[in-house]
Coordinates of C-alpha atoms in Angstrom, one line a residue:
M133 CA 28.7 -170.3 13.1
L134 CA 27.9 -167.4 11.4
K135 CA 29.0 -168.8 7.6
R136 CA 27.5 -172.1 8.4
S137 CA 23.7 -170.2 9.1
F138 CA 24.1 -168.6 6.1
D139 CA 25.3 -171.4 4.1
I140 CA 22.0 -173.5 5.4
T141 CA 19.3 -170.6 4.6
L142 CA 20.8 -170.0 1.0
S143 CA 21.4 -173.3 0.2
L144 CA 17.5 -174.0 1.1
I145 CA 16.3 -171.0 -0.7
G146 CA 18.2 -171.7 -3.6
L147 CA 17.1 -175.3 -3.8
I148 CA 13.3 -174.9 -3.2
L149 CA 13.3 -171.8 -6.3
L150 CA 15.4 -173.6 -8.5
T151 CA 13.6 -177.0 -8.4
P152 CA 11.7 -176.4 -11.6
F153 CA 14.8 -175.4 -13.5
F154 CA 16.7 -178.4 -12.1
L155 CA 13.4 -180.6 -13.5
A156 CA 13.6 -178.8 -16.6
I157 CA 18.0 -179.6 -17.0
A158 CA 17.3 -183.2 -15.7
I159 CA 14.5 -183.4 -18.4
F160 CA 17.0 -182.8 -21.6
I161 CA 20.1 -184.5 -19.9
K162 CA 17.8 -187.4 -20.0
L163 CA 16.8 -186.8 -23.6
D164 CA 20.0 -185.8 -25.0
S165 CA 22.0 -189.1 -23.7
K166 CA 21.8 -192.3 -21.4
G167 CA 22.8 -192.3 -18.4
P168 CA 21.7 -190.7 -14.8
V169 CA 20.9 -186.9 -14.2
F170 CA 24.0 -186.5 -11.9
F171 CA 27.3 -187.1 -11.5
R172 CA 28.9 -187.8 -8.2
Q173 CA 32.8 -187.6 -8.0
T174 CA 34.5 -188.0 -4.6
R175 CA 36.4 -185.1 -3.7
I176 CA 38.2 -184.4 -0.2
G177 CA 36.7 -182.3 1.8
K178 CA 37.5 -180.2 5.5
G179 CA 40.1 -182.0 7.4
G180 CA 41.1 -184.5 4.4
K181 CA 37.7 -186.4 4.7
P182 CA 36.4 -187.7 1.5
F183 CA 32.7 -186.9 0.2
R184 CA 30.8 -187.1 -3.2
M185 CA 30.2 -184.2 -5.1
F186 CA 27.1 -183.5 -7.2
K187 CA 27.1 -182.4 -10.4
F188 CA 24.7 -182.4 -13.4
R189 CA 26.2 -184.9 -16.0
T190 CA 28.0 -183.2 -18.5
M191 CA 29.5 -186.4 -20.4
V192 CA 28.6 -189.2 -21.8
D193 CA 28.3 -192.4 -19.9
A194 CA 30.3 -195.1 -21.1
G195 CA 31.7 -197.1 -18.1
H196 CA 34.1 -198.9 -20.5
W197 CA 36.0 -195.4 -21.3
V198 CA 38.0 -194.3 -18.3
G199 CA 39.6 -191.1 -20.0
P200 CA 41.4 -188.3 -18.5
L201 CA 40.1 -187.2 -14.6
L202 CA 40.3 -184.1 -16.1
S203 CA 38.4 -182.3 -19.6
R204 CA 39.7 -179.7 -21.4
Q205 CA 38.1 -177.5 -24.0
S206 CA 36.3 -179.9 -27.0
D207 CA 36.4 -182.7 -24.8
P208 CA 34.5 -185.6 -27.4
R209 CA 32.9 -187.0 -24.3
V210 CA 30.9 -183.4 -23.8
T211 CA 27.1 -183.9 -24.4
T212 CA 25.5 -181.2 -26.5
I213 CA 23.7 -180.4 -23.5
G214 CA 26.5 -180.8 -21.1
A215 CA 28.6 -178.4 -23.5
I216 CA 25.5 -175.5 -22.9
L217 CA 25.5 -176.1 -19.0
R218 CA 29.4 -176.0 -18.9
R219 CA 29.4 -172.5 -20.1
L220 CA 26.6 -171.4 -18.1
K221 CA 28.0 -172.9 -15.1
L222 CA 24.6 -174.7 -14.4
N223 CA 26.0 -178.0 -13.9
E224 CA 27.2 -177.1 -10.3
F225 CA 23.9 -176.4 -9.4
P226 CA 23.3 -179.8 -7.5
Q227 CA 26.2 -178.6 -4.9
L228 CA 23.4 -176.5 -3.3
I229 CA 22.9 -180.4 -1.5
N230 CA 26.6 -180.7 -0.8
V231 CA 26.3 -177.3 1.3
L232 CA 23.4 -177.9 3.1
R233 CA 24.9 -181.2 4.3
G234 CA 27.6 -179.2 5.4
E235 CA 30.2 -181.1 3.3
M236 CA 30.5 -177.4 1.4
S237 CA 30.2 -174.1 1.4
F238 CA 28.8 -171.2 -1.0
V239 CA 32.9 -169.6 -0.9
G240 CA 35.7 -171.7 -0.5
P241 CA 38.9 -173.3 -2.4
R242 CA 37.3 -175.7 -4.8
P243 CA 37.5 -179.2 -3.7
E244 CA 40.0 -181.5 -5.5
V245 CA 39.5 -185.6 -6.3
P246 CA 42.2 -187.8 -4.3
E247 CA 44.7 -188.2 -6.9
F248 CA 45.5 -184.4 -6.8
V249 CA 45.5 -184.2 -3.1
K250 CA 48.0 -186.4 -2.9
L251 CA 50.3 -184.2 -4.9
Y252 CA 50.0 -181.3 -2.5
T253 CA 53.3 -180.4 -0.1
K254 CA 52.8 -179.8 3.2
E255 CA 52.2 -175.9 3.3
Q256 CA 49.4 -176.9 0.2
Q257 CA 47.5 -178.9 2.7
R258 CA 46.6 -175.9 4.9
I259 CA 43.6 -175.6 2.2
L260 CA 42.4 -178.5 3.9
C261 CA 41.5 -176.7 7.3
V262 CA 38.4 -174.9 5.6
R263 CA 35.4 -176.1 3.7
P264 CA 35.9 -176.5 0.1
G265 CA 33.3 -173.9 -1.9
I266 CA 31.4 -173.9 -5.0
V267 CA 32.9 -170.2 -5.4
G268 CA 36.7 -169.9 -5.0
P269 CA 39.2 -167.1 -5.4
S270 CA 40.9 -169.2 -7.8
Q271 CA 38.1 -170.2 -9.8
I272 CA 36.7 -166.5 -10.1
R273 CA 40.0 -165.5 -11.5
M274 CA 40.5 -168.8 -13.7
R275 CA 37.0 -169.1 -14.6
N276 CA 36.9 -171.0 -18.1
E277 CA 39.9 -173.3 -17.0
E278 CA 39.0 -175.5 -20.1
E279 CA 40.5 -172.9 -22.1
L280 CA 43.8 -173.0 -20.7
Y281 CA 45.2 -175.7 -22.1
P282 CA 47.6 -176.0 -25.1
E283 CA 47.1 -178.0 -27.7
G284 CA 48.8 -181.4 -27.7
V285 CA 49.6 -181.4 -23.9
D286 CA 48.3 -184.1 -21.3
P287 CA 45.5 -182.5 -19.4
Q288 CA 46.5 -184.8 -16.3
V289 CA 50.1 -183.7 -16.0
Y290 CA 49.9 -179.9 -17.2
Y291 CA 47.1 -179.4 -14.3
S292 CA 49.2 -180.9 -11.8
R293 CA 52.6 -179.0 -12.8
H294 CA 50.7 -175.9 -13.9
I295 CA 47.5 -174.9 -13.5
L296 CA 47.5 -176.6 -9.7
P297 CA 50.0 -175.0 -8.4
M298 CA 48.8 -171.3 -9.4
K299 CA 45.1 -172.4 -8.1
L300 CA 46.7 -173.4 -4.6
G301 CA 48.8 -170.0 -4.4
V302 CA 45.6 -167.9 -4.4
D303 CA 43.5 -170.2 -2.1
L304 CA 46.2 -170.1 0.1
S305 CA 46.1 -166.8 0.6
Y306 CA 42.1 -167.1 1.1
V307 CA 42.8 -169.2 4.0
D308 CA 45.4 -167.0 5.6
N309 CA 43.2 -163.9 5.3
R310 CA 39.6 -164.9 5.4
S311 CA 36.8 -163.5 6.9
F312 CA 32.8 -163.5 6.5
V313 CA 32.8 -160.0 4.7
K314 CA 35.2 -161.0 2.3
D315 CA 33.3 -164.4 1.6
V316 CA 30.3 -162.5 0.6
G317 CA 32.1 -160.0 -1.6
Y318 CA 33.4 -163.2 -3.1
L319 CA 29.8 -164.7 -3.8
F320 CA 29.0 -161.6 -5.6
Q321 CA 32.8 -161.5 -7.6
G322 CA 31.6 -165.6 -8.8
I323 CA 28.0 -164.4 -9.9
W324 CA 29.3 -161.8 -11.9
T325 CA 32.4 -163.7 -13.1
T326 CA 29.4 -166.7 -14.3
I327 CA 27.4 -164.2 -15.9
T328 CA 30.3 -162.2 -18.0
G329 CA 32.5 -165.4 -18.2
A330 CA 30.3 -167.3 -20.1
I331 CA 30.8 -165.3 -23.0
T332 CA 34.6 -164.5 -23.9
G333 CA 36.2 -162.6 -26.5
R334 CA 37.1 -165.4 -28.7
H335 CA 33.8 -167.0 -28.2
L336 CA 32.3 -163.9 -28.9
F337 CA 34.0 -163.3 -32.2
S338 CA 33.6 -166.5 -33.0
N339 CA 30.0 -166.7 -32.5
S340 CA 28.5 -163.1 -32.5
E341 CA 25.7 -163.9 -35.1
Q342 CA 24.3 -166.8 -33.0
I343 CA 24.8 -164.7 -29.6
A344 CA 22.7 -162.1 -31.0
L345 CA 20.2 -164.3 -32.5
F346 CA 20.1 -166.1 -29.1
F347 CA 19.4 -162.8 -27.1
C348 CA 17.2 -161.6 -29.8
D349 CA 14.9 -165.0 -29.1
I350 CA 14.8 -164.4 -25.6
F351 CA 13.5 -160.9 -26.0
I352 CA 10.9 -162.6 -28.7
C353 CA 9.9 -164.9 -26.1
G354 CA 9.3 -163.2 -23.3
L355 CA 7.2 -160.7 -25.5
S356 CA 5.5 -163.7 -27.2
Y357 CA 4.3 -165.0 -23.9
S358 CA 3.2 -161.3 -22.2
L359 CA 1.4 -160.7 -25.4
A360 CA -0.5 -164.1 -25.8
Y361 CA -1.9 -163.5 -21.8
F362 CA -2.6 -159.7 -23.0
L363 CA -4.6 -161.1 -26.0
R364 CA -6.4 -163.9 -23.8
F365 CA -7.6 -161.5 -21.3
D366 CA -7.9 -158.2 -23.0
D367 CA -9.5 -156.0 -20.7
E368 CA -10.1 -158.1 -18.2
F369 CA -6.0 -158.2 -17.6
S370 CA -5.9 -157.5 -13.8
R371 CA -2.9 -157.2 -11.1
L372 CA -3.5 -160.8 -10.7
H373 CA -2.9 -161.7 -14.0
K374 CA 0.4 -159.4 -14.4
T375 CA 1.6 -161.7 -11.1
V376 CA 0.9 -164.7 -12.8
V377 CA 3.0 -163.6 -15.7
A378 CA 5.8 -162.2 -13.9
H379 CA 6.1 -165.7 -11.8
T380 CA 5.9 -168.2 -14.7
L381 CA 7.5 -165.8 -17.1
P382 CA 11.1 -166.6 -15.9
Y383 CA 10.2 -170.4 -16.6
V384 CA 9.0 -170.1 -20.0
V385 CA 11.9 -168.2 -20.9
V386 CA 14.7 -170.5 -19.4
T387 CA 12.6 -173.4 -20.8
R388 CA 12.3 -172.5 -24.1
M389 CA 15.7 -170.9 -24.7
G390 CA 17.1 -174.2 -23.8
A391 CA 14.6 -176.2 -25.7
L392 CA 16.1 -174.2 -29.0
A393 CA 19.4 -174.4 -28.2
Y394 CA 19.1 -178.2 -27.5
F395 CA 17.5 -178.7 -31.1
G396 CA 20.7 -177.0 -32.5
L397 CA 19.1 -173.8 -33.7
Y398 CA 22.0 -171.9 -32.8
S399 CA 24.2 -173.7 -34.7
S400 CA 22.5 -172.9 -38.0
I401 CA 23.8 -169.6 -40.1
V402 CA 21.1 -167.1 -40.4
Q403 CA 22.1 -166.2 -44.1
Y404 CA 21.4 -170.0 -44.6
F405 CA 18.8 -170.8 -43.1
S406 CA 16.5 -173.1 -44.3
F407 CA 13.2 -175.8 -44.3
N408 CA 15.2 -178.1 -42.2
D409 CA 15.9 -174.9 -39.3
V410 CA 12.2 -174.4 -39.5
I411 CA 12.0 -177.8 -38.2
K412 CA 14.1 -177.2 -35.5
V413 CA 12.0 -174.3 -34.6
I414 CA 9.3 -176.4 -34.4
K415 CA 10.6 -179.0 -32.5
G416 CA 12.3 -176.6 -30.0
V417 CA 8.9 -174.2 -29.6
C418 CA 6.3 -177.7 -29.3
F419 CA 9.1 -179.4 -26.9
S420 CA 9.3 -176.5 -24.7
S421 CA 5.7 -175.3 -24.4
A422 CA 5.1 -179.1 -23.0
L423 CA 7.5 -178.9 -20.7
V424 CA 6.0 -175.5 -19.7
I425 CA 2.7 -176.6 -19.4
L426 CA 4.3 -179.4 -16.7
L427 CA 6.5 -177.0 -15.0
A428 CA 3.9 -174.1 -14.6
F429 CA 1.7 -177.4 -13.3
L430 CA 3.9 -178.5 -10.5
V431 CA 5.1 -174.6 -9.5
G432 CA 1.2 -174.6 -8.2
E433 CA 0.0 -172.4 -11.3
R434 CA -2.8 -175.2 -12.3
S435 CA -5.7 -172.6 -13.0
H436 CA -3.2 -170.9 -15.4
P437 CA -5.4 -170.9 -19.0
R438 CA -3.8 -173.0 -21.2
S439 CA -5.6 -171.2 -24.2
V440 CA -2.6 -168.9 -23.5
F441 CA -0.1 -171.6 -24.2
A442 CA -1.5 -172.2 -27.5
I443 CA -1.7 -168.2 -28.5
D444 CA 1.8 -168.4 -27.1
W445 CA 2.8 -171.1 -29.4
F446 CA 1.5 -169.3 -32.7
I447 CA 3.2 -165.8 -31.9
V448 CA 6.8 -167.3 -30.9
M449 CA 6.6 -169.8 -33.4
F450 CA 5.7 -166.8 -36.4
L451 CA 8.4 -164.4 -34.7
L452 CA 11.3 -166.7 -34.4
V453 CA 10.8 -168.2 -37.9
G454 CA 9.8 -164.6 -39.8
Y455 CA 12.2 -162.7 -38.8
R456 CA 15.3 -164.9 -39.7
V457 CA 13.6 -165.5 -42.7
S458 CA 13.7 -161.5 -43.1
L459 CA 17.4 -161.4 -41.8
R460 CA 18.3 -163.9 -45.0
T461 CA 16.4 -162.0 -47.5
L462 CA 17.9 -158.6 -46.6
R463 CA 21.6 -159.9 -46.8
E464 CA 20.8 -161.7 -49.9
R465 CA 19.6 -158.2 -51.1
L466 CA 22.5 -156.4 -49.7
N467 CA 24.8 -158.7 -51.1
Q468 CA 23.2 -158.4 -54.4
R469 CA 23.8 -154.5 -54.2
E470 CA 27.5 -155.0 -53.5
R471 CA 28.0 -156.9 -56.0
E472 CA 27.9 -155.2 -59.8
V473 CA 26.2 -157.9 -62.0
E474 CA 28.8 -159.2 -64.5
E475 CA 26.9 -161.2 -67.1
K476 CA 23.4 -161.8 -68.0
V477 CA 22.8 -165.4 -68.5
L478 CA 20.3 -167.2 -70.6
I479 CA 20.0 -170.9 -69.7
Y480 CA 19.0 -173.4 -72.9
G481 CA 16.7 -176.4 -70.8
A482 CA 14.2 -176.2 -68.1
G483 CA 14.6 -179.0 -67.2
D484 CA 16.4 -181.2 -64.1
T485 CA 20.1 -179.9 -65.5
G486 CA 18.5 -176.5 -65.8
D487 CA 17.3 -176.1 -62.7
L488 CA 20.8 -177.5 -61.3
A489 CA 22.6 -174.9 -63.6
L490 CA 20.5 -172.4 -62.1
R491 CA 21.2 -173.1 -58.5
Y492 CA 24.9 -172.8 -59.2
L493 CA 25.0 -169.7 -60.9
R494 CA 22.6 -168.2 -57.9
M495 CA 25.3 -169.5 -55.9
Q496 CA 27.6 -168.1 -57.7
G497 CA 26.0 -164.5 -56.8
M498 CA 27.2 -162.0 -59.8
L499 CA 25.1 -163.5 -62.9
D500 CA 21.5 -162.7 -63.4
V501 CA 19.5 -165.3 -65.4
V502 CA 16.6 -163.4 -67.5
A503 CA 15.5 -166.2 -69.0
F504 CA 14.8 -170.2 -70.4
V505 CA 14.5 -171.4 -73.5
D506 CA 13.7 -175.1 -74.2
D507 CA 12.3 -177.2 -77.2
D508 CA 9.2 -178.6 -75.6
P509 CA 6.2 -176.3 -76.7
K510 CA 4.2 -177.3 -73.2
K511 CA 6.9 -175.4 -71.7
L512 CA 6.6 -171.8 -73.7
R513 CA 5.5 -169.1 -71.8
K514 CA 5.0 -171.0 -68.5
T515 CA 7.3 -169.9 -65.4
F516 CA 10.4 -172.5 -64.1
K517 CA 11.3 -171.9 -61.3
G518 CA 10.5 -168.4 -60.7
I519 CA 11.8 -167.7 -64.4
K520 CA 10.1 -167.6 -67.7
V521 CA 11.0 -169.7 -70.6
L522 CA 10.8 -167.2 -73.1
G523 CA 11.1 -169.6 -76.8
N524 CA 12.9 -172.2 -78.1
R525 CA 16.4 -172.7 -79.2
N526 CA 15.6 -171.0 -82.3
D527 CA 14.4 -168.2 -80.5
I528 CA 18.4 -167.8 -78.5
E529 CA 19.4 -164.6 -81.1
A530 CA 16.0 -162.5 -80.7
L531 CA 16.4 -163.3 -77.3
V532 CA 20.1 -162.7 -76.8
R533 CA 19.6 -159.1 -78.3
L534 CA 16.7 -158.2 -76.8
H535 CA 18.1 -158.6 -73.4
H536 CA 21.3 -158.4 -73.9
V537 CA 22.7 -161.7 -73.3
D538 CA 26.6 -162.0 -72.4
H539 CA 26.2 -165.8 -71.9
V540 CA 24.0 -169.0 -72.6
L541 CA 24.2 -171.7 -70.4
I542 CA 23.4 -175.4 -72.4
A543 CA 21.8 -177.5 -69.4
M544 CA 19.1 -179.6 -71.8
D545 CA 18.4 -183.2 -70.1
D546 CA 19.6 -185.8 -72.2
L547 CA 21.4 -183.7 -74.6
N548 CA 22.9 -185.8 -77.8
H549 CA 25.8 -184.6 -79.8
E550 CA 23.9 -183.4 -82.7
S551 CA 21.6 -180.8 -80.3
L552 CA 24.4 -179.7 -78.7
E553 CA 25.9 -178.9 -82.3
Q554 CA 23.1 -177.1 -83.3
A555 CA 23.2 -175.5 -80.0
K556 CA 26.5 -174.2 -80.3
I557 CA 25.7 -172.9 -84.1
L558 CA 23.0 -170.8 -82.6
C559 CA 25.0 -169.1 -80.4
K560 CA 27.7 -168.4 -82.5
K561 CA 24.9 -166.8 -84.9
A562 CA 24.0 -164.7 -82.0
G563 CA 27.9 -163.9 -81.3
V564 CA 27.7 -164.8 -77.9
S565 CA 29.4 -167.0 -75.5
Y566 CA 28.2 -170.4 -74.2
E567 CA 29.3 -173.1 -71.8
V568 CA 27.6 -176.7 -71.7
F569 CA 26.5 -177.7 -67.9
A570 CA 26.6 -181.1 -67.2
L571 CA 26.4 -183.4 -64.3
T572 CA 29.9 -184.8 -64.6
N573 CA 32.1 -181.5 -65.3
G574 CA 31.5 -177.7 -65.6
G575 CA 31.6 -177.6 -69.3
T576 CA 34.3 -175.8 -71.5
R577 CA 33.4 -171.8 -72.3
G578 CA 32.9 -171.4 -76.1

C-alpha cells in the first residue's frame, strides 16, 4: 500500500512538472518523421495480465516494415531525434501514465513482450507476481543494452539465449528480497545510471569534441538568457524577475539544446566549421526561440517580456557562432605552427583554375603561397583570394629571387601548348621547379 501511494504521488507530480517537456519532445518527434508521438506496445504485467506500455516513438512509422522485435545499436529504423531520446532515456517518460494507471511501478522488473514471456520457465514466471517497473535492477546493470549485441547476430535469438536469462536471474533476486527502502535506493541508482550511462567510455572517446561543445553550449544558452533578462531590466532587476528567470531557464536550455541537436549541429567537426554550420545554428536558435515563447505561454508566464527573447536571440547567436569560429581559427594557427613550411609557392594564373589550385595547396597545409602572377593587366596589383597579383609571367624570375620561391604552380585558364611551353622556359630560366595544375590531373613536377 505504501509503495502504491508513493507511485501515485510521484507519477502525478512528474506528469505535471514534465508536461512542457513532453510538448517540446512531441513537436520534435512530429517534425523529425511522420507518425504518432507515442509508441504503444503490449507487455505482460503483474499476474500475467497484458497491458499497453507507452513510450515516445523513436523509430520510423512504417507498417509495411515488420523488422525484429528488438533494436540493437545502429538500427536503421531509429530516427534522428529517436537516437537522442534513447541515449538520454527520455523515451521512457510516458510510462508515468502506466504507473498512474497501476499497470507499472517506479521500481520493478522491466516488463517483457508476450513472445519472450512464453519462454519463461516455471521458476522464472515468479517475476510476474510483482508489478513491472520503469527502473529495475537488471536495467541498472545493463543500462545500454543495445551495445551488448555482437556484430552479425540475430538480435532476437541472442537476446533470448544470452541477455534474457541474465536479466531474469537479477530480477528474481529482486523479487525474493524486495522492500520499500530498497526500492527507493534502486530509484536513485536508476536516476544516477541514466545520467552517467548516457555517455559510455567508448561514446566519450569517439565523440569527445561534440560532447565538449554540447556542454559548453548548455552554459552559453543559460548565460545568454540570464544576461538578456538582466540587460532588459538593468537596475529594475528585482527578486520577482529572478524568480521568473529561475522558472523558465530550464525550459529555455532544454528546448534550445534539443533544437540545436535536431538540426545536426553536433554532427559537425569544429575544425571544418563552415557556412552550412552557421545555417544550422540559425535554424536551431530561431526554432527554439519560437518554441520557448510558446512554452512560456503554456506554463503561465504570459507577462514575460518578449524583448528578452529578442535580446537572447542575438546574444546566443553571436556566442554560438563566434566561439566556434574562434576555435577553428585557433586550431588552424596551432597546426600551422606545428608544421614546418616546406616550400614557398608562386601560382601562375589568377582565375578559376588558380582559385582551385590555391584551395588545394591550403588543404595540404605545408605550402606557403607568396603571390599570384597573371598576364591580364587588369589584375596587376589587385588582390585575388586574399593574395596579391604581383606581376605577369615575365616577372617570374624576379619574384622567385625576391621571395625565395621554391616552386611554381602553373594554373592558367584555357592554357594552350604554346603558352605552357613559354611558362616552362621561364621557370627553368629562374631555376625553380614547376608543376602544371589541371582539372583532369595534378600535372607533373618539372
